[in-house]
Coordinates of C-alpha atoms in Angstrom, one line a residue:
X323 CA 3.4 31.0 -9.8
X324 CA 0.1 30.6 -11.6
X325 CA -2.2 27.8 -10.3
X326 CA -3.8 25.7 -13.1
X327 CA -6.1 23.9 -10.6
X328 CA -6.6 20.3 -9.7
X329 CA -3.9 17.8 -10.5
X330 CA -2.6 20.0 -13.2
X331 CA -1.9 22.9 -10.8
X332 CA 1.2 23.8 -8.9
X333 CA 3.4 21.1 -7.5
X334 CA 4.9 21.2 -4.1
X335 CA 8.4 20.2 -3.2
X336 CA 9.6 19.1 0.2
X337 CA 12.6 20.9 1.5
X338 CA 15.1 20.0 4.2
X339 CA 16.2 16.5 5.2
X340 CA 14.7 13.7 7.3
X341 CA 14.4 14.4 11.0
X342 CA 17.1 12.9 13.3
X343 CA 16.2 10.9 16.3
X344 CA 17.2 13.8 18.6
X345 CA 15.8 16.5 16.4
X346 CA 13.9 19.3 18.2
X347 CA 11.3 19.5 15.4
X348 CA 8.0 17.7 15.6
X349 CA 4.5 17.8 14.1
X350 CA 3.9 21.2 15.6
X351 CA 7.1 22.7 14.1
X352 CA 6.7 25.3 11.3
X353 CA 6.6 23.9 7.8
X354 CA 8.2 25.4 4.8
X355 CA 6.4 24.7 1.5
X356 CA 7.6 26.1 -1.8
X357 CA 5.7 26.0 -5.1
X358 CA 7.3 25.2 -8.4
X359 CA 6.0 25.5 -11.9
X360 CA 3.8 22.9 -13.5
X361 CA 6.7 21.2 -15.2
X362 CA 8.8 21.2 -12.1
X363 CA 11.5 23.2 -13.8
X364 CA 12.2 25.7 -11.0
X365 CA 15.5 25.1 -9.1
X366 CA 15.1 23.3 -5.7
X367 CA 15.4 25.7 -2.8
X368 CA 18.6 25.5 -0.8
X369 CA 18.3 24.1 2.8
X370 CA 18.0 26.8 5.5
X371 CA 21.3 27.8 6.9
X372 CA 22.1 28.5 10.6
X373 CA 24.3 31.3 11.7
X374 CA 27.4 29.2 11.2
X375 CA 26.5 28.4 7.6
X376 CA 25.4 24.9 8.3
X377 CA 22.0 23.3 7.4
X378 CA 19.3 24.1 9.8
X379 CA 18.2 20.5 9.9
X380 CA 17.3 20.4 13.6
X381 CA 15.2 23.5 13.5
X382 CA 12.1 21.7 12.2
X383 CA 11.8 23.5 8.9
X384 CA 10.8 20.6 6.7
X385 CA 7.6 19.3 5.1
X386 CA 6.0 16.4 7.0
X387 CA 3.4 15.7 4.3
X388 CA 3.8 13.3 1.3
X389 CA 0.3 13.4 0.0
X390 CA -1.7 16.1 -1.8
X391 CA -5.1 16.5 -3.5
X392 CA -4.7 15.1 -7.0
X393 CA -6.4 12.8 -9.6
X394 CA -5.1 9.6 -11.2
X395 CA -3.6 10.2 -14.6
X396 CA -6.3 8.3 -16.5
X397 CA -9.0 10.4 -14.9
X398 CA -10.5 13.1 -17.2
X399 CA -10.0 15.7 -14.4
X400 CA -6.3 15.1 -14.1
X401 CA -5.4 17.3 -17.1
X402 CA -2.8 14.8 -18.2
X403 CA -2.6 14.3 -22.0
X404 CA 0.7 12.8 -22.8
X405 CA -0.1 9.3 -24.0
X406 CA 2.7 8.9 -26.4
X407 CA 4.0 5.7 -24.8
X408 CA 0.6 4.1 -25.2
X409 CA 0.5 5.1 -28.8
X410 CA 3.9 3.5 -29.4
X411 CA 2.7 0.4 -27.6
X412 CA -0.3 0.1 -29.9
X413 CA 2.0 0.5 -33.0
X414 CA 4.4 -2.2 -31.6
X415 CA 1.4 -4.6 -31.0
X416 CA 0.0 -4.0 -34.5
X417 CA 3.4 -4.6 -36.0
X418 CA 3.9 -7.9 -34.0
X419 CA 0.4 -9.2 -34.7
X420 CA 0.7 -8.5 -38.5
X421 CA 4.3 -9.9 -38.6
X422 CA 2.9 -13.2 -37.3
X423 CA 0.2 -13.2 -40.1
X424 CA 2.9 -12.3 -42.6
X425 CA 5.2 -15.2 -41.5
X426 CA 2.2 -17.6 -41.4
X427 CA 1.2 -16.8 -44.9
X428 CA 4.8 -16.9 -46.1
X429 CA 5.3 -20.3 -44.6
X430 CA 2.0 -21.7 -46.0
X431 CA 2.0 -20.2 -49.5
X432 CA 5.5 -18.8 -50.1
X433 CA 6.0 -15.7 -52.3
X434 CA 3.0 -15.5 -54.5
X435 CA 3.9 -12.3 -56.4
X436 CA 7.3 -11.8 -58.0
X437 CA 7.8 -8.1 -58.7
X438 CA 10.2 -8.7 -61.5
X439 CA 7.9 -11.1 -63.2
X440 CA 5.0 -8.6 -62.8
X441 CA 6.9 -5.9 -64.6
X442 CA 8.1 -8.2 -67.3
X443 CA 4.6 -9.4 -68.0
X444 CA 3.2 -5.9 -68.2
X445 CA 5.9 -4.8 -70.6
X446 CA 5.2 -7.8 -72.8
X447 CA 1.4 -7.5 -72.8
X448 CA 0.2 -4.2 -71.3
X449 CA -3.4 -4.9 -72.3
X450 CA -3.5 -7.8 -69.9
X451 CA -3.5 -5.1 -67.2
X452 CA -6.8 -3.3 -67.9
X453 CA -7.0 -1.6 -64.4
X454 CA -3.6 0.1 -65.0
X455 CA -4.6 1.0 -68.5
X456 CA -7.7 2.6 -67.1
X457 CA -5.7 4.7 -64.7
X458 CA -3.4 5.9 -67.6
X459 CA -6.4 6.8 -69.7
X460 CA -7.7 9.0 -66.9
X461 CA -5.2 11.6 -68.1
X462 CA -7.5 12.2 -71.1
X463 CA -10.3 13.5 -68.9
X464 CA -8.0 15.7 -66.8
X465 CA -6.6 17.3 -70.0
X466 CA -10.1 17.8 -71.3
X467 CA -11.2 19.7 -68.2
X468 CA -8.0 21.8 -68.5
X469 CA -8.7 22.7 -72.1
X470 CA -12.2 23.7 -71.3
X471 CA -11.0 26.0 -68.5
X472 CA -8.3 27.5 -70.8
X473 CA -11.0 28.5 -73.3
X474 CA -13.3 29.8 -70.7
X475 CA -10.5 32.0 -69.3
X476 CA -10.0 33.8 -72.7
X477 CA -13.8 34.0 -73.5
X478 CA -13.7 31.4 -76.4
X479 CA -16.5 29.5 -74.7
X480 CA -19.6 30.8 -72.9
X481 CA -20.2 29.7 -69.3
X482 CA -23.2 27.6 -70.4
X483 CA -21.2 25.8 -73.0
X484 CA -18.3 25.3 -70.5
X485 CA -20.7 23.9 -67.9
X486 CA -22.2 21.5 -70.5
X487 CA -18.7 20.2 -71.5
X488 CA -17.7 19.8 -67.8
X489 CA -20.9 17.8 -67.0
X490 CA -20.3 15.5 -70.0
X491 CA -16.7 15.0 -69.0
X492 CA -17.5 14.3 -65.3
X493 CA -20.3 11.9 -66.2
X494 CA -18.0 10.0 -68.5
X495 CA -15.4 9.8 -65.7
X496 CA -17.9 7.9 -63.6
X497 CA -19.5 5.8 -66.4
X498 CA -16.5 4.8 -68.5
X499 CA -14.5 2.8 -65.9
X500 CA -17.7 1.3 -64.5
X501 CA -18.6 0.0 -68.0
X502 CA -15.1 -1.4 -68.5
X503 CA -15.2 -3.1 -65.1
X504 CA -18.7 -4.7 -65.8
X505 CA -18.0 -5.7 -69.5
X506 CA -14.4 -6.7 -69.5
X507 CA -13.9 -10.2 -68.0
X508 CA -10.2 -10.0 -67.6
X509 CA -10.3 -7.3 -65.0
X510 CA -10.1 -8.5 -61.4
X511 CA -12.3 -7.1 -58.5
X512 CA -9.2 -5.7 -56.8
X513 CA -8.0 -4.0 -60.0
X514 CA -11.5 -2.6 -60.5
X515 CA -11.6 -1.2 -57.0
X516 CA -8.3 0.6 -57.5
X517 CA -9.2 1.9 -60.9
X518 CA -12.6 3.2 -59.7
X519 CA -11.0 4.8 -56.7
X520 CA -8.6 6.6 -59.0
X521 CA -11.5 7.8 -61.2
X522 CA -13.6 8.8 -58.1
X523 CA -10.7 10.9 -56.8
X524 CA -10.2 12.5 -60.2
X525 CA -14.0 13.3 -60.4
X526 CA -13.9 15.1 -57.0
X527 CA -10.7 17.0 -57.9
X528 CA -12.0 18.2 -61.3
X529 CA -15.3 19.3 -59.7
X530 CA -13.2 21.5 -57.3
X531 CA -11.0 22.6 -60.2
X532 CA -14.0 23.8 -62.2
X533 CA -15.7 25.5 -59.2
X534 CA -12.6 27.4 -58.1
X535 CA -11.8 28.7 -61.6
X536 CA -15.4 29.7 -62.0
X537 CA -15.2 31.7 -58.7
X538 CA -12.0 33.3 -60.0
X539 CA -13.8 34.4 -63.2
X540 CA -16.7 35.8 -61.3
X541 CA -14.4 37.7 -59.0
X542 CA -12.4 39.0 -62.0
X543 CA -15.6 40.2 -63.7
X544 CA -16.7 42.0 -60.6
X545 CA -13.2 43.6 -60.3
X546 CA -13.3 44.8 -63.9
X547 CA -16.8 46.2 -63.5
X548 CA -15.9 48.0 -60.4
X549 CA -12.7 49.4 -62.0
X550 CA -14.6 50.4 -65.2
X551 CA -17.2 52.3 -63.1
X552 CA -14.4 54.1 -61.3
X553 CA -12.6 54.9 -64.6
X554 CA -9.5 53.0 -63.7
X555 CA -7.7 50.1 -65.2
X556 CA -8.4 46.8 -63.6
X557 CA -5.5 45.5 -61.6
X558 CA -5.2 42.0 -60.1
X559 CA -3.2 43.3 -57.2
X560 CA -1.5 39.9 -56.8
X561 CA 1.1 39.7 -54.0
X562 CA 4.6 38.8 -55.0
X563 CA 5.4 35.2 -55.6
X564 CA 1.7 34.2 -55.8
X565 CA -0.3 33.0 -58.8
X566 CA -3.4 34.8 -59.9
X567 CA -6.0 33.8 -62.4
X568 CA -5.6 32.9 -65.2
X569 CA -1.9 32.3 -64.8
X570 CA -2.7 29.2 -62.8
X571 CA -4.0 27.4 -65.9
X572 CA -0.9 25.4 -66.7
X573 CA -0.2 21.7 -66.9
X574 CA 2.3 22.1 -64.1
X575 CA -0.3 23.5 -61.8
X576 CA -2.9 21.0 -62.9
X577 CA -0.8 17.9 -62.2
X578 CA 0.5 19.3 -59.0
X579 CA -3.1 19.4 -57.8
X580 CA -3.9 16.0 -59.2
X581 CA -1.1 14.4 -57.3
X582 CA -1.4 16.5 -54.1
X583 CA -3.0 14.8 -51.1
X584 CA -6.1 17.1 -51.2
X585 CA -9.4 17.2 -53.1
X586 CA -9.9 21.0 -52.9
X587 CA -8.2 23.1 -55.5
X588 CA -6.4 26.4 -54.7
X589 CA -4.4 28.8 -56.8
X590 CA -1.7 29.0 -54.1
X591 CA -1.3 26.0 -51.9
X592 CA 0.7 26.3 -48.7
X593 CA 4.2 24.9 -49.3
X594 CA 6.8 23.6 -46.8
X595 CA 10.2 25.2 -47.2
X596 CA 12.0 21.9 -48.0
X597 CA 11.8 18.1 -48.1
X598 CA 12.7 16.5 -44.8
X599 CA 14.5 13.3 -45.8
X600 CA 14.4 11.6 -42.4
X601 CA 10.7 12.4 -42.0
X602 CA 10.0 11.0 -45.6
X603 CA 12.0 7.9 -44.9
X604 CA 9.9 7.2 -41.7
X605 CA 6.7 7.6 -43.6
X606 CA 7.8 5.3 -46.4
X607 CA 8.8 2.6 -43.9
X608 CA 5.4 2.7 -42.3
X609 CA 3.5 1.9 -45.5
X610 CA 2.4 -1.7 -44.9
X611 CA -0.8 -3.6 -44.5
X612 CA -1.9 -7.3 -44.9
X613 CA -5.7 -8.0 -44.4
X614 CA -7.2 -11.5 -44.3
X615 CA -10.8 -12.9 -44.1
X616 CA -11.8 -16.5 -44.2
X617 CA -14.1 -19.3 -43.0
X618 CA -17.4 -17.3 -42.6
X619 CA -19.6 -18.7 -45.3
X620 CA -21.1 -21.9 -43.9
X621 CA -23.0 -20.2 -41.0
X622 CA -24.5 -17.8 -43.5
X623 CA -25.4 -20.6 -45.9
X624 CA -27.1 -22.5 -43.2
X625 CA -28.7 -19.4 -41.6
X626 CA -27.3 -20.5 -38.2
X627 CA -27.9 -17.2 -36.4
X628 CA -25.9 -18.1 -33.3
X629 CA -22.9 -19.1 -35.5
X630 CA -23.4 -15.9 -37.5
X631 CA -23.1 -13.8 -34.4
X632 CA -20.1 -15.8 -33.3
X633 CA -18.4 -15.3 -36.6
X634 CA -19.3 -11.6 -36.6
X635 CA -17.7 -11.1 -33.2
X636 CA -14.7 -13.2 -34.2
X637 CA -14.1 -11.1 -37.3
X638 CA -15.0 -7.8 -35.6
X639 CA -11.7 -7.3 -33.7
X640 CA -9.2 -8.3 -36.5
X641 CA -11.3 -6.4 -39.1
X642 CA -11.2 -3.3 -36.9
X643 CA -7.5 -3.7 -36.4
X644 CA -7.0 -3.9 -40.2
X645 CA -9.2 -0.7 -40.5
X646 CA -7.0 1.1 -37.9
X647 CA -3.8 -0.1 -39.7
X648 CA -5.3 1.2 -43.0
X649 CA -6.1 4.5 -41.5
X650 CA -2.6 5.0 -40.1
X651 CA -1.1 3.6 -43.3
X652 CA -3.1 5.8 -45.7
X653 CA -4.0 9.0 -43.8
X654 CA -0.7 9.4 -41.9
X655 CA 2.0 7.5 -43.7
X656 CA 1.0 7.7 -47.4
X657 CA -0.5 11.2 -47.4
X658 CA 2.4 12.6 -45.4
X659 CA 4.9 10.9 -47.7
X660 CA 3.3 12.4 -50.8
X661 CA 2.9 15.8 -49.1
X662 CA 6.6 15.8 -48.1
X663 CA 7.7 14.9 -51.7
X664 CA 5.5 17.7 -53.1
X665 CA 6.2 20.1 -50.2
X666 CA 2.5 20.4 -49.6
X667 CA 2.1 22.4 -46.5
X668 CA -1.3 21.6 -45.2
X669 CA -0.9 18.2 -43.3
X670 CA -4.3 18.2 -41.6
X671 CA -5.6 14.9 -43.1
X672 CA -7.5 13.9 -40.0
X673 CA -8.5 15.2 -36.6
X674 CA -9.2 13.6 -33.3
X675 CA -12.0 11.4 -34.5
X676 CA -11.2 8.8 -31.8
X677 CA -12.6 11.2 -29.2
X678 CA -15.9 11.4 -31.1
X679 CA -18.9 11.6 -28.8
X680 CA -21.3 11.7 -31.8
X681 CA -21.6 10.1 -35.2
X682 CA -21.6 13.5 -36.8
X683 CA -18.3 14.5 -35.2
X684 CA -16.7 11.3 -36.4
X685 CA -17.7 11.8 -40.0
X686 CA -16.5 15.4 -39.9
X687 CA -13.1 14.6 -38.6
X688 CA -11.8 11.2 -39.7
X689 CA -11.3 12.1 -43.4
X690 CA -10.6 15.8 -43.6
X691 CA -9.9 16.0 -47.4
X692 CA -13.3 14.5 -48.2
X693 CA -15.0 16.5 -45.5
X694 CA -13.5 19.8 -46.9
X695 CA -14.7 18.9 -50.4
X696 CA -18.2 18.1 -49.2
X697 CA -18.4 21.3 -47.2
X698 CA -16.9 23.5 -49.9
X699 CA -18.5 22.1 -53.0
X700 CA -21.7 20.4 -51.8
X701 CA -23.0 21.5 -48.4
X702 CA -22.4 25.3 -48.6
X703 CA -23.6 25.6 -52.2
X704 CA -26.9 23.9 -51.2
X705 CA -27.3 26.3 -48.4
X706 CA -26.7 29.3 -50.7
X707 CA -29.4 27.9 -53.0
X708 CA -31.9 28.0 -50.1
X709 CA -31.8 24.4 -48.9
X710 CA -32.2 23.7 -45.2
X711 CA -29.3 22.3 -43.2
X712 CA -31.0 19.0 -42.7
X713 CA -31.6 18.6 -46.4
X714 CA -28.0 19.6 -47.2
X715 CA -26.7 17.2 -44.6
X716 CA -28.9 14.4 -46.0
X717 CA -27.6 15.2 -49.5
X718 CA -24.0 14.8 -48.4
X719 CA -24.7 11.4 -46.9
X720 CA -26.6 10.4 -50.0
X721 CA -23.6 11.3 -52.2
X722 CA -21.3 9.5 -49.9
X723 CA -23.6 6.4 -49.9
X724 CA -23.6 6.5 -53.7
X725 CA -19.8 6.5 -54.0
X726 CA -19.4 3.8 -51.3
X727 CA -21.8 1.5 -53.3
X728 CA -20.2 2.5 -56.6
X729 CA -16.8 1.4 -55.3
X730 CA -18.1 -2.0 -54.1
X731 CA -20.9 -3.1 -56.3
X732 CA -19.3 -2.4 -59.7
X733 CA -16.1 -4.4 -59.0
X734 CA -18.0 -7.3 -57.5
X735 CA -20.6 -7.2 -60.4
X736 CA -23.5 -7.3 -58.0
X737 CA -25.8 -4.7 -56.6
X738 CA -27.0 -5.4 -53.1
X739 CA -26.9 -1.8 -51.7
X740 CA -25.4 -2.9 -48.4
X741 CA -22.9 -0.1 -48.5
X742 CA -25.5 2.4 -49.6
X743 CA -27.9 1.3 -46.8
X744 CA -25.1 1.4 -44.2
X745 CA -24.2 5.0 -45.1
X746 CA -27.8 6.2 -45.1
X747 CA -28.4 4.5 -41.8
X748 CA -25.8 6.9 -40.3
X749 CA -28.5 9.7 -40.4
X750 CA -30.9 8.0 -37.8
X751 CA -27.9 6.6 -36.0
X752 CA -26.4 10.1 -35.5
X753 CA -29.8 11.2 -34.1
X754 CA -30.0 8.2 -31.7
X755 CA -26.5 8.6 -30.4
X756 CA -26.8 12.4 -29.9
X757 CA -30.2 11.9 -28.3
X758 CA -29.6 9.1 -25.8
X759 CA -25.8 9.0 -25.3
X760 CA -23.6 11.8 -24.0
X761 CA -19.9 12.1 -23.1
X762 CA -18.0 8.9 -22.7
X763 CA -21.2 6.9 -23.4
X764 CA -21.5 8.6 -26.8
X765 CA -17.8 7.9 -27.5
X766 CA -18.4 4.2 -26.6
X767 CA -21.4 4.1 -28.9
X768 CA -19.4 5.5 -31.8
X769 CA -16.6 2.9 -31.2
X770 CA -19.2 0.1 -31.1
X771 CA -20.7 1.1 -34.4
X772 CA -17.2 1.2 -36.0
X773 CA -16.2 -2.2 -34.5
X774 CA -19.4 -4.1 -35.3
X775 CA -20.9 -2.2 -38.3
X776 CA -18.0 -2.7 -40.7
X777 CA -17.8 -6.5 -40.3
X778 CA -21.5 -6.8 -40.9
X779 CA -21.2 -5.0 -44.3
X780 CA -18.1 -7.0 -45.2
X781 CA -19.8 -10.3 -44.4
X782 CA -22.9 -9.4 -46.4
X783 CA -20.9 -8.7 -49.5
X784 CA -18.6 -11.7 -49.0
X785 CA -21.6 -14.0 -48.5
X786 CA -23.4 -12.7 -51.6
X787 CA -20.2 -12.8 -53.7
X788 CA -19.6 -16.4 -52.5
X789 CA -23.1 -17.5 -53.4
X790 CA -23.1 -15.9 -56.8
X791 CA -19.6 -17.1 -57.9
X792 CA -19.3 -20.5 -56.2
X793 CA -22.6 -21.8 -55.0
X794 CA -24.5 -20.9 -58.2
X795 CA -22.1 -22.6 -60.6
X796 CA -22.0 -25.8 -58.5
X797 CA -25.8 -25.9 -58.3
X798 CA -26.0 -25.4 -62.1
X799 CA -23.6 -28.2 -62.7

């Protein structure tokens, strides 16, 4: 059998039975050692038979050894990788800890939101829900981008005019909801965050929609020019059951892309053969999360640095657990549920970011939809225009920092640039970690920045929001 080496190599199985007190075998007796496969799935060898057909127990053909050279399972050299039980344990612990928080809040405050009452209030006065109205209005911008692409496909618009219309439409997508969130007093910070997230996603999707259709037009023009020079009629050569440009310009195709769990547009997305109902039900049952933050303002107000550090460390672990719950809830449960409903075939929404030994690896693998969009529509286009890799990478972090600040400062009606600074600080942090920390030390450094860095940003914004909205009015009174 093939030997995989180390603890992951061939396993040995002892044959024969235990020696009897009168057995003729001893330590000097011959040993019979048989190898089995790595999974131990080969049948156990039958005991040696004597000439009368009985077991040759007394002949000394057994293995006296019970030890072999091998590593502990948690050692990196062991080759062991099945930690499914530990993952299940983590999920159970997260469920139990948040179940306690749920019951505690239910006992203290009762049911604060009645779903039936919420629906009835919205039906009576829909304009009292400006965030939801904003999300509904977002369809106007999607349809506008679609109509521009339809006219570009038939030559009714020049590329320059189409680019101008797309730029105006995309700029409005970012400015319009921000203006509503800043000027309309009835909209809540939570509603503003949700509406701005919807518009940000729409912005990224429509950028990809425009770019891919532009690439298709350029490819079609090259194919026609090549066919014309050869004196033949241009032929799309589309494979059966696939969509080719401009047949993709339909409302069905547009809204499939808008609801699909991806930011990168394609004419032919990979599709799963059917909807797995049991898989979908499991993902729907996993969609839960209850975050809480409290009692951290007094140390910041008094500038008690020892108490600030104590509060920071106290909030670090629960904040990190909430972040992990959000990651599992959104990137695994929600995205897989939506993908299953839409039979969207590409389910790689994240990679093994938890094994990151560098900050760069973490940002490349924890959010695959955003990473693909940045790589396809920002990083590579900058390289094609002659930019250096360092400048392109810095540009990606700058854009990410802008959207992080956009999604926080606008809903809170304050501009402190904590999120922007935190994202831009990832550039020197990535250099420091890659320069001074390697292997497990690098992985520990990445985990430390995740556990400590996020509570710092959260406390900064909570402190400033508390001062602006509660301390300032009291001081004025």
